[in-house]
Coordinates of C-alpha atoms in Angstrom, one line a residue:
M159 CA 46.8 -58.6 36.4
Q160 CA 48.9 -62.6 36.9
G161 CA 49.8 -61.3 40.7
G162 CA 46.4 -60.5 41.3
I163 CA 45.4 -64.0 40.0
F164 CA 48.5 -65.5 42.2
Q165 CA 46.8 -63.7 45.2
V166 CA 43.3 -64.6 45.2
C167 CA 44.9 -68.6 44.8
F168 CA 47.1 -67.6 48.5
F169 CA 44.2 -66.8 50.1
V170 CA 41.8 -69.8 48.8
T171 CA 45.1 -72.1 49.6
A172 CA 45.4 -70.5 52.9
A173 CA 41.9 -71.6 53.7
I174 CA 41.9 -74.6 52.4
L175 CA 44.8 -75.3 54.8
N176 CA 43.4 -73.7 57.5
R177 CA 40.0 -76.0 57.1
P178 CA 40.6 -77.9 60.2
F179 CA 40.6 -73.9 62.1
L180 CA 37.7 -73.6 60.6
F181 CA 36.3 -77.2 62.1
P182 CA 38.2 -77.1 65.5
K183 CA 38.4 -80.2 67.2
E184 CA 35.7 -81.1 69.7
N185 CA 37.8 -81.8 73.0
A186 CA 39.9 -78.3 72.2
T187 CA 39.5 -75.5 74.1
I188 CA 38.3 -72.0 73.4
P189 CA 41.2 -69.8 73.9
E190 CA 43.7 -73.3 72.5
R191 CA 42.1 -72.6 69.2
D192 CA 42.8 -68.9 69.2
E193 CA 45.9 -68.6 69.8
E194 CA 46.1 -71.1 67.2
I195 CA 44.4 -69.3 64.9
I196 CA 46.9 -66.4 65.3
T197 CA 49.9 -67.8 65.0
R198 CA 48.9 -69.6 61.4
M199 CA 47.8 -65.8 60.6
K200 CA 50.9 -64.2 61.4
E201 CA 52.6 -67.6 59.1
H202 CA 50.4 -66.5 56.6
E203 CA 51.1 -62.2 57.3
K204 CA 54.7 -62.9 56.9
A205 CA 54.8 -65.4 53.7
Y206 CA 51.8 -62.5 51.8
E207 CA 54.3 -59.9 52.8
M208 CA 57.4 -61.7 50.9
E209 CA 55.3 -63.1 47.9
R210 CA 53.9 -59.2 48.0
A211 CA 57.8 -57.9 48.2
R212 CA 58.8 -60.1 45.4
L213 CA 56.7 -59.8 43.0
E214 CA 57.0 -55.7 42.9
Q215 CA 60.4 -56.6 42.6
E216 CA 59.4 -58.1 39.5
A217 CA 56.6 -55.2 38.8
A218 CA 59.4 -52.5 39.0
K219 CA 62.0 -54.5 36.4
M220 CA 58.9 -55.0 34.6
N221 CA 57.6 -50.8 34.4
Q222 CA 61.2 -49.4 33.7
A223 CA 61.1 -49.5 30.1
E224 CA 57.6 -48.0 29.9
E225 CA 55.4 -45.2 30.3
K226 CA 54.5 -43.9 34.0
P227 CA 50.8 -44.9 32.9
V228 CA 51.1 -48.1 33.0
V229 CA 53.0 -48.4 36.1
E230 CA 49.4 -46.8 37.9
E231 CA 47.5 -49.4 35.9
F232 CA 49.1 -52.1 37.6
N233 CA 49.0 -50.5 41.1
Q234 CA 44.7 -50.1 40.6
S235 CA 45.1 -54.0 39.7
W236 CA 47.4 -54.6 42.6
D237 CA 44.8 -52.9 44.7
F238 CA 41.7 -54.5 43.1
W239 CA 42.8 -58.0 44.1
S240 CA 43.8 -57.2 47.2
A241 CA 40.9 -56.3 48.0
V242 CA 39.1 -59.2 46.9
S243 CA 41.6 -61.1 48.6
L244 CA 40.8 -59.2 51.6
V245 CA 37.1 -60.0 50.9
I246 CA 37.5 -64.1 49.9
F247 CA 39.4 -63.7 53.7
L248 CA 36.6 -61.7 56.0
M249 CA 34.0 -64.0 54.3
I250 CA 36.2 -67.6 55.8
E251 CA 36.1 -66.0 58.8
I252 CA 32.5 -65.0 59.8
W253 CA 31.5 -68.7 58.3
R254 CA 34.6 -70.2 61.0
Q255 CA 32.4 -67.8 63.4
D256 CA 28.5 -69.1 62.6
F257 CA 30.2 -72.6 62.8
Q258 CA 31.1 -72.1 65.9
D259 CA 28.2 -70.2 67.5
G260 CA 25.9 -72.8 65.9
N261 CA 28.1 -75.5 68.1
N262 CA 27.5 -73.3 71.0
Q263 CA 24.0 -73.3 70.9
D264 CA 23.1 -77.1 70.3
S265 CA 25.8 -77.4 72.7
S266 CA 22.9 -75.4 75.6
S267 CA 20.4 -77.8 73.3
E268 CA 21.8 -81.0 74.5
E269 CA 22.7 -79.8 78.0
E270 CA 18.3 -78.8 79.1
D271 CA 17.5 -82.3 76.9
Y272 CA 19.5 -83.6 79.7
L273 CA 18.5 -82.2 82.7
S274 CA 14.7 -82.5 81.6
F275 CA 14.8 -86.6 80.2
G276 CA 15.8 -88.5 83.1
N277 CA 13.7 -91.3 83.3
V278 CA 13.8 -91.2 87.1
A279 CA 10.3 -91.8 88.1
K280 CA 10.2 -95.2 86.4
K281 CA 13.9 -95.9 88.4
M282 CA 13.3 -95.1 92.1
I283 CA 12.5 -97.3 94.1
L284 CA 9.0 -96.7 96.1
P285 CA 8.4 -98.0 99.6
D286 CA 5.3 -100.5 99.5
K287 CA 2.0 -99.7 100.0
G288 CA 1.8 -101.2 104.0
V289 CA 4.1 -98.2 104.2
L290 CA 3.2 -95.6 102.5
A291 CA -0.7 -95.9 104.0
S292 CA 1.4 -95.7 107.3
F293 CA 3.2 -92.9 106.6
H294 CA 0.1 -91.6 104.5
D295 CA -2.1 -91.2 108.4
S296 CA 0.9 -91.0 110.5
C297 CA 2.5 -87.5 109.2
I298 CA -0.2 -86.3 106.0
G299 CA -4.0 -87.2 107.9
V300 CA -5.4 -84.5 109.1
S301 CA -7.8 -84.6 112.2
G302 CA -11.1 -85.2 111.1
T303 CA -12.7 -83.2 113.6
D304 CA -10.7 -80.1 113.3
F305 CA -11.1 -80.2 109.9
W306 CA -14.8 -79.9 110.1
R307 CA -14.7 -77.0 113.2
M308 CA -12.0 -75.4 111.1
R309 CA -14.5 -75.3 107.8
E310 CA -17.9 -74.6 109.9
F311 CA -15.6 -71.6 112.0
V312 CA -14.5 -70.2 108.8
E313 CA -18.0 -70.5 106.8
S314 CA -19.9 -68.7 109.3
F315 CA -17.4 -66.3 110.1
A316 CA -17.0 -64.8 106.8
D317 CA -21.5 -65.2 106.1
D318 CA -21.0 -62.5 109.5
L319 CA -18.6 -60.6 107.6
L320 CA -20.3 -60.5 103.9
E321 CA -23.5 -59.1 105.6
A322 CA -22.2 -56.4 107.9
L323 CA -20.4 -55.1 104.4
R324 CA -23.7 -55.0 102.9
S325 CA -24.9 -53.2 105.4
T326 CA -21.8 -50.4 105.0
C327 CA -22.3 -50.2 101.2
N328 CA -24.4 -47.9 99.6
R329 CA -26.6 -50.1 97.3
D330 CA -26.9 -47.2 94.5
A331 CA -23.9 -46.6 93.9
D332 CA -21.2 -49.5 95.3
M333 CA -21.2 -53.3 94.5
E334 CA -23.3 -55.7 95.7
V335 CA -21.3 -59.0 97.7
E336 CA -23.1 -62.2 96.9
D337 CA -22.8 -65.4 99.3
C338 CA -19.3 -66.4 99.7
I339 CA -18.2 -69.8 97.8
G340 CA -15.9 -72.6 99.0
I341 CA -13.1 -73.9 97.1
G342 CA -9.8 -75.9 96.7
S343 CA -7.9 -78.5 98.8
M344 CA -10.2 -78.3 101.8
Y345 CA -13.3 -78.6 100.0
E346 CA -11.7 -81.3 97.6
N347 CA -10.8 -82.9 101.2
W348 CA -6.8 -83.1 100.2
K349 CA -5.2 -80.3 102.3
V350 CA -1.6 -81.3 102.9
G351 CA 0.0 -79.8 106.5
K352 CA -0.6 -77.2 108.9
P353 CA -2.0 -74.4 109.2
V354 CA -5.8 -75.4 107.7
L355 CA -6.5 -73.2 105.0
C356 CA -9.8 -72.3 104.0
D357 CA -10.4 -70.6 100.5
L358 CA -13.7 -68.4 99.2
I359 CA -13.9 -67.0 96.7
V360 CA -16.9 -63.9 96.6
P361 CA -19.0 -63.2 94.0
F362 CA -19.7 -60.0 93.1
T363 CA -22.2 -57.5 90.7
P364 CA -22.5 -54.0 89.5
P365 CA -25.0 -51.9 90.7
E366 CA -28.4 -51.5 88.3
P367 CA -29.0 -50.2 85.8
Y368 CA -25.1 -51.6 85.0
R369 CA -23.8 -55.4 83.7
F370 CA -20.7 -56.9 83.4
T371 CA -19.6 -57.6 79.4
F372 CA -17.1 -60.1 78.8
E373 CA -13.8 -60.9 76.9
H374 CA -11.7 -63.5 77.3
W375 CA -9.1 -65.5 74.6
C376 CA -11.6 -67.8 73.7
S377 CA -13.8 -65.4 72.4
P378 CA -14.1 -64.8 68.6
G379 CA -11.6 -61.9 67.3
N380 CA -10.4 -61.6 70.6
D381 CA -6.9 -59.6 71.1
V382 CA -5.3 -60.6 74.0
P383 CA -2.6 -61.5 74.4
P384 CA -0.6 -65.0 74.2
T385 CA 1.3 -64.1 77.0
W386 CA -2.1 -63.7 79.3
Q387 CA -4.0 -67.2 77.6
G388 CA -6.6 -68.7 80.4
C389 CA -7.3 -65.2 81.3
G390 CA -10.1 -62.1 79.8
R391 CA -11.9 -58.8 80.1
I392 CA -14.4 -57.5 82.4
K393 CA -16.6 -54.7 80.6
I394 CA -18.8 -52.8 82.4
V395 CA -22.4 -51.3 80.6
N396 CA -25.1 -49.7 80.8
A397 CA -28.0 -51.7 80.8
N398 CA -30.2 -49.3 79.9
E399 CA -28.1 -47.5 77.3
D400 CA -28.0 -48.8 73.7
K401 CA -25.9 -46.9 71.3
L402 CA -27.3 -49.4 68.5
D403 CA -29.9 -47.2 68.0
C404 CA -28.2 -44.1 68.5
L405 CA -26.5 -41.9 65.5
C406 CA -23.9 -41.0 68.3
G407 CA -23.4 -44.3 68.9
R408 CA -22.0 -45.6 65.6
T409 CA -20.3 -42.2 64.1
N410 CA -17.9 -39.2 65.2
L411 CA -20.2 -36.7 64.5
G412 CA -17.3 -33.8 65.3
E413 CA -17.3 -30.9 67.6
D414 CA -19.7 -29.4 65.7
M415 CA -22.8 -31.1 66.2
L416 CA -24.6 -32.2 69.6
C417 CA -26.5 -35.1 70.1
L418 CA -29.5 -34.7 71.8
L419 CA -30.1 -37.8 73.8
H420 CA -26.0 -37.9 75.0
S421 CA -25.2 -34.5 75.7
K422 CA -21.6 -33.6 76.8
A423 CA -22.4 -33.1 80.3
E424 CA -24.0 -37.0 80.3
K425 CA -20.7 -38.6 79.0
V426 CA -19.1 -37.4 82.0
K427 CA -21.4 -38.5 84.3
T428 CA -20.9 -41.6 82.7
K429 CA -17.0 -40.9 82.8
N430 CA -17.1 -39.9 86.4
A431 CA -19.5 -43.1 87.0
M432 CA -17.1 -45.4 85.5
D433 CA -14.4 -44.2 87.5
G434 CA -16.7 -45.0 90.6
L435 CA -17.2 -48.4 89.8
L436 CA -13.6 -49.2 90.0
C437 CA -12.6 -49.2 86.1
S438 CA -9.2 -49.2 85.0
K439 CA -8.4 -45.1 84.0
N440 CA -10.1 -44.0 81.0
T441 CA -11.6 -47.2 80.1
T442 CA -14.5 -49.5 81.2
Y443 CA -12.8 -52.4 81.8
L444 CA -12.6 -53.9 85.8
A445 CA -9.4 -52.9 87.5
K446 CA -8.5 -55.8 89.8
D447 CA -6.3 -53.4 91.6
Q448 CA -9.0 -51.5 92.4
V449 CA -11.5 -54.0 93.3
M450 CA -8.7 -55.3 96.0
K451 CA -8.4 -51.9 97.4
W452 CA -12.2 -51.5 98.2
F453 CA -12.9 -55.1 98.8
Q454 CA -10.2 -54.3 101.6
I455 CA -11.9 -50.7 102.9
S456 CA -15.1 -52.6 102.7
I457 CA -13.4 -55.8 104.6
T458 CA -12.1 -53.0 107.3
K459 CA -15.2 -51.0 108.3
A460 CA -17.1 -54.0 107.9
W461 CA -15.1 -55.5 110.8
N462 CA -14.9 -52.2 112.6
Q463 CA -18.8 -53.4 113.5
I464 CA -18.5 -56.3 114.4
S465 CA -15.6 -56.6 116.6
H466 CA -17.4 -55.8 119.7
K467 CA -19.2 -59.7 119.4
H468 CA -16.2 -61.4 118.6
K469 CA -13.4 -62.1 121.4
F470 CA -10.6 -62.2 119.0
D471 CA -8.2 -60.0 116.4
L472 CA -8.4 -60.4 113.0
T473 CA -5.6 -58.9 110.2
F474 CA -5.0 -58.6 106.8
H475 CA -1.5 -60.9 106.6
S476 CA 0.5 -60.8 103.0
L477 CA 0.4 -57.5 101.6
D478 CA 0.1 -59.7 98.5
S479 CA -2.1 -60.7 98.8
P480 CA -5.4 -58.3 100.3
G481 CA -7.7 -60.9 101.0
A482 CA -5.5 -63.2 103.3
I483 CA -7.4 -63.1 107.0
K484 CA -6.0 -64.0 109.8
V485 CA -7.4 -64.7 112.8
K486 CA -6.2 -64.5 116.5
F487 CA -7.3 -65.5 119.1
Q488 CA -6.7 -64.9 123.2
S489 CA -5.6 -67.9 123.6
G490 CA -3.3 -67.9 120.9
K491 CA -4.9 -70.3 118.7
V492 CA -4.1 -68.7 114.9
I493 CA -6.4 -69.6 112.0
V494 CA -6.0 -68.4 108.5
F495 CA -8.5 -68.1 105.3
N496 CA -8.7 -66.7 102.2
I497 CA -11.0 -64.4 100.9
T498 CA -10.9 -63.2 97.4
P499 CA -13.4 -61.4 95.0
V500 CA -14.6 -63.0 92.0
V501 CA -17.1 -61.8 88.9
Q502 CA -19.0 -65.5 87.8
Y503 CA -18.4 -65.5 84.2
E504 CA -21.9 -65.1 82.9
D505 CA -24.6 -67.8 84.0
T506 CA -21.5 -70.0 84.6
D507 CA -19.0 -71.8 87.6
A508 CA -16.8 -69.9 86.1
Y509 CA -15.1 -67.4 87.9
L510 CA -12.4 -64.4 87.4
L511 CA -10.3 -64.4 90.0
S512 CA -9.0 -60.6 91.7
H513 CA -6.1 -62.1 92.6
F514 CA -4.1 -65.3 92.1
E515 CA -1.0 -67.0 93.2
S516 CA 0.7 -68.3 90.4
S517 CA 4.1 -67.6 88.5
N518 CA 3.2 -65.2 86.3
N519 CA 1.9 -62.2 88.5
N520 CA 3.0 -59.4 85.5
L521 CA -0.9 -59.7 84.2
S522 CA -2.1 -56.1 83.5
D523 CA -4.2 -55.0 85.5
I524 CA -7.5 -55.9 83.4
Y525 CA -6.8 -59.3 82.7
W526 CA -8.5 -61.6 85.0
P527 CA -7.7 -65.4 85.6
M528 CA -10.0 -67.6 84.9
T529 CA -10.7 -70.5 87.6
F530 CA -13.3 -73.4 86.9
A531 CA -11.8 -74.5 90.6
V532 CA -16.3 -75.2 91.6
Y533 CA -16.6 -77.5 88.7
E534 CA -13.5 -79.2 89.8
K535 CA -14.8 -79.2 93.1
N536 CA -17.6 -81.3 91.8
L537 CA -15.7 -83.3 89.8
F538 CA -13.8 -84.8 92.8
K539 CA -17.5 -85.5 94.9
F540 CA -18.8 -87.5 91.2
F541 CA -15.3 -89.3 92.0
A542 CA -15.7 -90.0 95.8
K543 CA -19.0 -91.2 95.1
N544 CA -18.0 -93.4 92.0
L545 CA -15.0 -94.9 92.8
P546 CA -14.7 -97.9 95.7
S547 CA -15.4 -96.9 99.4
N548 CA -11.0 -97.0 99.7
S549 CA -9.4 -95.2 97.4
C550 CA -6.3 -94.5 96.9
H551 CA -6.2 -91.3 94.7
L552 CA -6.6 -88.4 97.2
S553 CA -3.5 -90.4 99.6
C554 CA -1.6 -90.4 96.4
L555 CA -1.7 -86.6 96.0
Q556 CA -1.6 -86.0 99.5
I557 CA 1.6 -87.4 99.6
V558 CA 3.7 -86.2 96.0
A559 CA 2.0 -82.7 97.8
F560 CA 4.1 -83.3 101.3
L561 CA 7.1 -84.4 99.8
H562 CA 7.0 -82.1 96.6
K563 CA 7.4 -79.1 99.6
K564 CA 9.7 -80.7 102.0
Q565 CA 11.8 -80.5 99.1
C566 CA 10.9 -77.1 98.3
S567 CA 11.8 -76.5 101.8
L568 CA 15.2 -77.5 101.8
T569 CA 16.2 -76.5 97.6
G570 CA 14.7 -73.3 97.5
K571 CA 11.3 -72.4 95.6
S572 CA 9.8 -74.5 92.8
G573 CA 7.5 -73.5 89.5
L574 CA 5.1 -76.6 90.8
T575 CA 2.2 -76.1 92.7
S576 CA -0.3 -77.7 94.2
Y577 CA -2.4 -77.1 90.9
H578 CA -0.1 -79.1 88.6
L579 CA -0.4 -81.8 90.9
K580 CA -3.8 -81.9 91.3
T581 CA -4.4 -81.5 87.4
T582 CA -2.2 -84.0 87.0
L583 CA -4.2 -85.9 89.6
L584 CA -7.4 -85.1 87.7
H585 CA -6.0 -86.4 84.4
L586 CA -4.9 -89.5 85.8
L587 CA -8.7 -90.2 87.6
L588 CA -10.1 -89.6 83.7
S589 CA -8.1 -91.7 82.1
K590 CA -8.0 -95.4 84.2
M591 CA -11.1 -97.4 85.6
P592 CA -12.4 -96.6 88.6
S593 CA -11.1 -100.2 90.4
E594 CA -7.4 -99.5 89.2
W595 CA -7.7 -97.2 92.3
H596 CA -8.5 -99.3 95.1
S597 CA -6.0 -98.7 98.4
D598 CA -4.0 -101.7 97.8
Q599 CA -2.8 -99.5 94.3
L600 CA -1.4 -97.0 95.9
Q601 CA 1.8 -97.2 95.1
K602 CA 1.6 -97.8 90.9
R603 CA -1.2 -95.0 91.0
L604 CA 1.6 -92.4 92.9
R605 CA 4.5 -93.7 90.9
D606 CA 2.1 -93.4 87.9
I607 CA 1.7 -89.6 89.0
L608 CA 5.7 -88.8 89.2
V609 CA 5.8 -90.9 85.8
F610 CA 3.3 -88.1 84.4
L611 CA 4.5 -85.3 86.1
E612 CA 8.1 -86.1 84.9
K613 CA 7.4 -86.5 81.5
S614 CA 5.1 -83.3 81.3
L615 CA 7.7 -81.4 82.4
Q616 CA 9.8 -83.9 79.7
E617 CA 8.0 -82.3 76.7
K618 CA 7.3 -79.5 78.7
K619 CA 3.2 -79.3 78.2
L620 CA 0.4 -80.2 81.2
Y621 CA -2.9 -79.5 79.8
H622 CA -5.6 -77.7 81.6
V623 CA -7.6 -80.9 82.9
L624 CA -11.0 -79.4 81.7
I625 CA -10.1 -77.2 78.9
G626 CA -10.3 -78.4 75.1
N627 CA -10.8 -81.8 76.9
H628 CA -12.8 -84.6 75.4
K629 CA -12.5 -86.6 78.8
V630 CA -14.7 -84.8 80.8
P631 CA -17.8 -85.7 81.3
K632 CA -20.9 -83.5 80.1
W633 CA -22.8 -83.3 82.7
L634 CA -20.1 -81.5 84.3
N635 CA -22.0 -78.6 82.1
I636 CA -19.0 -76.7 81.3
P637 CA -19.0 -73.8 79.0
M638 CA -19.0 -75.2 75.2
V639 CA -16.7 -72.5 74.6
F640 CA -13.8 -74.1 76.6
R641 CA -15.2 -77.4 75.9
E642 CA -13.9 -77.1 72.4
A643 CA -10.7 -74.7 72.9
E644 CA -7.8 -75.6 72.2
P645 CA -5.9 -76.7 75.4
L646 CA -4.7 -74.5 77.8
N647 CA -0.3 -75.2 79.1
L648 CA -0.4 -74.4 82.4
L649 CA 3.6 -74.6 82.2
R650 CA 3.6 -71.9 79.1
P651 CA 4.6 -69.4 82.5
L652 CA 7.5 -71.4 83.6
L653 CA 8.1 -71.6 79.6
L654 CA 8.7 -68.2 79.5
K655 CA 11.3 -67.6 82.8
G656 CA 14.3 -70.4 81.4
D657 CA 15.8 -70.0 84.2
L658 CA 11.8 -71.0 86.8
Y659 CA 12.0 -73.7 84.4
V660 CA 15.6 -75.5 84.9
K661 CA 14.4 -75.4 88.7
T662 CA 11.5 -76.5 88.7
V663 CA 13.1 -79.2 86.8
E664 CA 16.2 -79.8 88.7
T665 CA 14.2 -79.5 91.9
F666 CA 11.6 -82.2 90.9
Q667 CA 13.9 -85.2 90.0
E668 CA 15.8 -84.1 93.8
M669 CA 12.3 -84.8 95.5
L670 CA 12.2 -88.1 92.9
R671 CA 15.5 -89.0 94.3
N672 CA 15.2 -88.3 98.0
A673 CA 11.5 -89.7 98.2
P674 CA 12.3 -92.5 99.8
V675 CA 15.1 -90.7 102.5
L676 CA 12.4 -88.5 102.8
I677 CA 9.6 -91.2 103.8
Q678 CA 11.8 -93.0 106.2
E679 CA 12.3 -89.5 107.6
Y680 CA 9.1 -88.8 108.2
M681 CA 8.1 -92.4 109.1
P682 CA 6.8 -93.2 113.0
H683 CA 9.8 -95.2 114.2
F684 CA 8.4 -99.0 114.6
P685 CA 9.7 -101.0 117.5
N686 CA 11.9 -102.8 115.5
G687 CA 13.3 -99.9 113.7
I688 CA 12.9 -101.8 110.1
I689 CA 10.9 -100.1 106.7
H690 CA 10.5 -103.1 104.3
L691 CA 11.6 -101.2 100.4
Q692 CA 10.0 -102.5 97.2

């Protein structure tokens, strides 16, 4: 018994003496600590063996005059206290490992904080407003003549193509396409760089008697996964069928019961109809892939009908975006535009997209991203009328988009998109007075955009400008369900991919550091070769 107590005391003492190794020095490397620990453990093991041998000798002397059962009792006691000592030692070692892992996690978190929080935008040196204005006009501005001529051609040709598409469709069985709608930077007047690209959306509806119903992330009792916030599902229902009036729609009648109104043959007919209406397999939900295949085939048929009237070639230039169309003239000139089928959300200007360029490209086939691009276009029109005639808001956005595009060409693709940049501008437009956007405020407002973006990346939050934002004017008529919804974080897809988020932050901070140099590099050369920096 005394020997067992001694063992426990021995290991507790060893743990206390080993305390510096349980909490290692900050500057020590892991291999060094491992070698030191192994050396100390060998010393403890040697001392332990010597003490055990001494105790065994004493026990042998004491037991010479006693019977054998006493010896067995002593051995059992020895085994018990040995086990207790081993458990204590293992607990100490596990504690040390947990402490070390915690330190590693803390250092990783500190590294991410250091990466994110640089406040580079506030410290960067921007050229003065004159240099910025000259840089914008010479390097970024798009010729007005080319701009309008491009839009006129694309819209006219898209109308002809859709009209031919309607003539090739079966009105009783196929989807019906409506007129195209222009969205994006081309129609918001801040398009940057060449080639000039138009984005068109084309709403479509199911043939009678079918109609669309919607389930989105804001719907009461929705089951949309958190990963797919900002998306919705489109269900196709037969407007002539009211299942609530029939018992078979509310109760499982079993195989022995037959509904005279809805026979098995009619159910099979309904299922086949749903398959023909581009639904996902064995569901009544509209499938994006099915819609895109149908649309591409329909566009091809329509072009075959009208190709003889035009002196150019038409091809699909991107497999990832089936609605991306390239027109090539005999002169070699190329015009590219996107035409994307969409579904209108009820009687509003919100639409569900069949294809969306984003970092979150792993959406289920039945979940459609929702776009408020028409509302955003109307908001830009409102600001164009209410801001000073020479407002700098579009110039700021164009400069940031240009710099980010050039930086990505140097360091690789970033998670930030032009939509993130546009969202930042709209947030600032809703927050500042119209007088603050005068042309002589170009440098200040440009810095505001960069600071806002950097802060958003630091806080890992950039909210959608129209969802859950009380600053949005009511005349815009955003559906109430979205006005009162929780704000939607546009950076969430980046945060789900840690490497992409880190790459995005690094690219953006590198852009901030390189901005003065990039502006100087792309500036036209003045006769005296001088560019003034504040």
